[in-house]
Tab-separated table of C-alpha atoms in Angstrom:
chain	number	residue	atom	x	y	z
A	1	MET	CA	-70.713	-1.257	-9.790
A	2	SER	CA	-72.583	1.002	-11.960
A	3	ALA	CA	-72.432	0.862	-15.661
A	4	LYS	CA	-70.650	4.179	-15.688
A	5	THR	CA	-67.742	2.916	-13.572
A	6	LYS	CA	-64.945	1.352	-15.555
A	7	PRO	CA	-62.424	-1.110	-14.179
A	8	TYR	CA	-59.041	0.388	-13.251
A	9	LEU	CA	-56.670	0.529	-16.180
A	10	PRO	CA	-53.191	1.918	-15.799
A	11	PRO	CA	-52.645	5.106	-17.742
A	12	VAL	CA	-51.326	4.741	-21.240
A	13	GLY	CA	-47.508	4.879	-21.246
A	14	TRP	CA	-47.299	4.181	-17.504
A	15	GLU	CA	-45.043	1.191	-18.074
A	16	ASP	CA	-42.864	3.274	-20.371
A	17	ASN	CA	-42.484	5.943	-17.671
A	18	LEU	CA	-41.337	3.301	-15.210
A	19	MET	CA	-38.727	2.073	-17.697
A	20	VAL	CA	-37.523	5.638	-18.261
A	21	GLU	CA	-37.193	6.195	-14.501
A	22	LEU	CA	-35.281	2.934	-14.092
A	23	ASP	CA	-33.003	3.895	-16.969
A	24	ILE	CA	-32.313	7.328	-15.437
A	25	ALA	CA	-31.696	5.790	-12.001
A	26	SER	CA	-29.288	3.221	-13.422
A	27	ARG	CA	-27.375	5.909	-15.325
A	28	GLU	CA	-27.103	8.000	-12.163
A	29	GLU	CA	-25.887	4.934	-10.283
A	30	PHE	CA	-23.206	4.340	-12.914
A	31	ILE	CA	-22.125	7.981	-12.599
A	32	PHE	CA	-21.818	7.592	-8.804
A	33	ILE	CA	-19.902	4.341	-9.196
A	34	GLY	CA	-17.596	5.971	-11.761
A	35	ARG	CA	-16.901	8.915	-9.448
A	36	GLY	CA	-16.207	6.556	-6.565
A	37	LEU	CA	-13.809	4.508	-8.665
A	38	THR	CA	-12.058	7.682	-9.837
A	39	LYS	CA	-11.565	8.842	-6.234
A	40	LEU	CA	-10.361	5.389	-5.228
A	41	TRP	CA	-7.906	5.268	-8.144
A	42	GLU	CA	-6.553	8.733	-7.284
A	43	ARG	CA	-6.095	7.742	-3.635
A	44	LEU	CA	-4.325	4.504	-4.566
A	45	SER	CA	-2.096	6.380	-7.013
A	46	GLN	CA	-1.179	8.931	-4.335
A	47	GLU	CA	-0.409	6.140	-1.857
A	48	LYS	CA	1.799	4.396	-4.422
A	49	ILE	CA	3.657	7.628	-5.200
A	50	GLN	CA	4.098	8.243	-1.470
A	51	GLU	CA	5.414	4.693	-0.914
A	52	GLU	CA	7.876	5.042	-3.808
A	53	THR	CA	9.039	8.402	-2.444
A	54	GLU	CA	9.567	6.862	0.998
A	55	GLU	CA	11.522	3.973	-0.562
A	56	ILE	CA	13.745	6.444	-2.417
A	57	ARG	CA	14.317	8.366	0.827
A	58	GLU	CA	15.245	5.118	2.579
A	59	VAL	CA	17.726	4.205	-0.153
A	60	VAL	CA	19.281	7.668	-0.069
A	61	GLN	CA	19.390	7.635	3.733
A	62	ASP	CA	20.967	4.163	3.730
A	63	SER	CA	23.535	5.327	1.190
A	64	VAL	CA	24.408	8.318	3.338
A	65	GLU	CA	24.700	6.156	6.456
A	66	GLU	CA	26.936	3.537	4.833
A	67	GLU	CA	30.568	3.814	5.731
A	68	VAL	CA	32.913	4.586	2.895
A	69	VAL	CA	35.833	2.991	4.719
A	70	PRO	CA	35.328	-0.598	5.895
A	71	ASN	CA	35.300	-1.227	9.653
A	72	ASN	CA	38.434	-3.373	9.617
A	73	SER	CA	40.601	-0.696	8.003
A	74	SER	CA	42.772	1.784	9.806
A	75	ASP	CA	41.311	5.134	10.744
A	76	GLU	CA	44.316	6.845	9.222
A	77	VAL	CA	44.851	6.990	5.510
A	78	VAL	CA	48.419	6.274	4.588
A	79	SER	CA	49.656	7.531	1.261
A	80	THR	CA	52.268	5.512	-0.600
A	81	ARG	CA	53.222	8.450	-2.788
A	82	PRO	CA	55.741	11.034	-1.780
A	83	LYS	CA	54.117	14.115	-0.375
A	84	THR	CA	54.021	16.967	-2.818
A	85	SER	CA	53.348	20.389	-1.447
A	86	MET	CA	50.468	22.288	-2.935
A	87	ILE	CA	52.841	25.092	-3.861
A	88	ASN	CA	54.644	22.838	-6.328
A	89	TYR	CA	51.520	21.069	-7.560
A	90	ASP	CA	50.621	21.968	-11.152
A	91	LEU	CA	47.046	21.196	-12.160
A	92	ASN	CA	48.049	21.068	-15.819
A	93	LYS	CA	50.325	18.085	-15.205
A	94	THR	CA	49.550	14.474	-14.379
A	95	PRO	CA	50.118	13.242	-10.818
A	96	GLU	CA	53.239	11.385	-11.975
A	97	GLU	CA	54.706	14.554	-13.482
A	98	ASN	CA	53.977	16.466	-10.277
A	99	GLU	CA	55.790	13.839	-8.185
A	100	ARG	CA	59.064	14.569	-9.949
A	101	PHE	CA	59.546	17.783	-8.014
């Protein structure tokens, strides 16, 4: 080594630059993680909404498919009231008043 050659010294502020780069990289990583979590949350929310919609459809479909008349009842409906013709039926009167005709 000559007297003119100095030992290697890192540039002034080199360590600070490394810290700045690490800080920037970590912030970018947090942004990517945040975006990923947002997408995941949106997808899970959509799946939940879709599942709830399917459950509602199933309930409505089951309600439509249910029989109004029980299986053990007669297929014919038998009225115990006297038959009143529609000509004599007055909508302004109660059913009992209409039966008097």
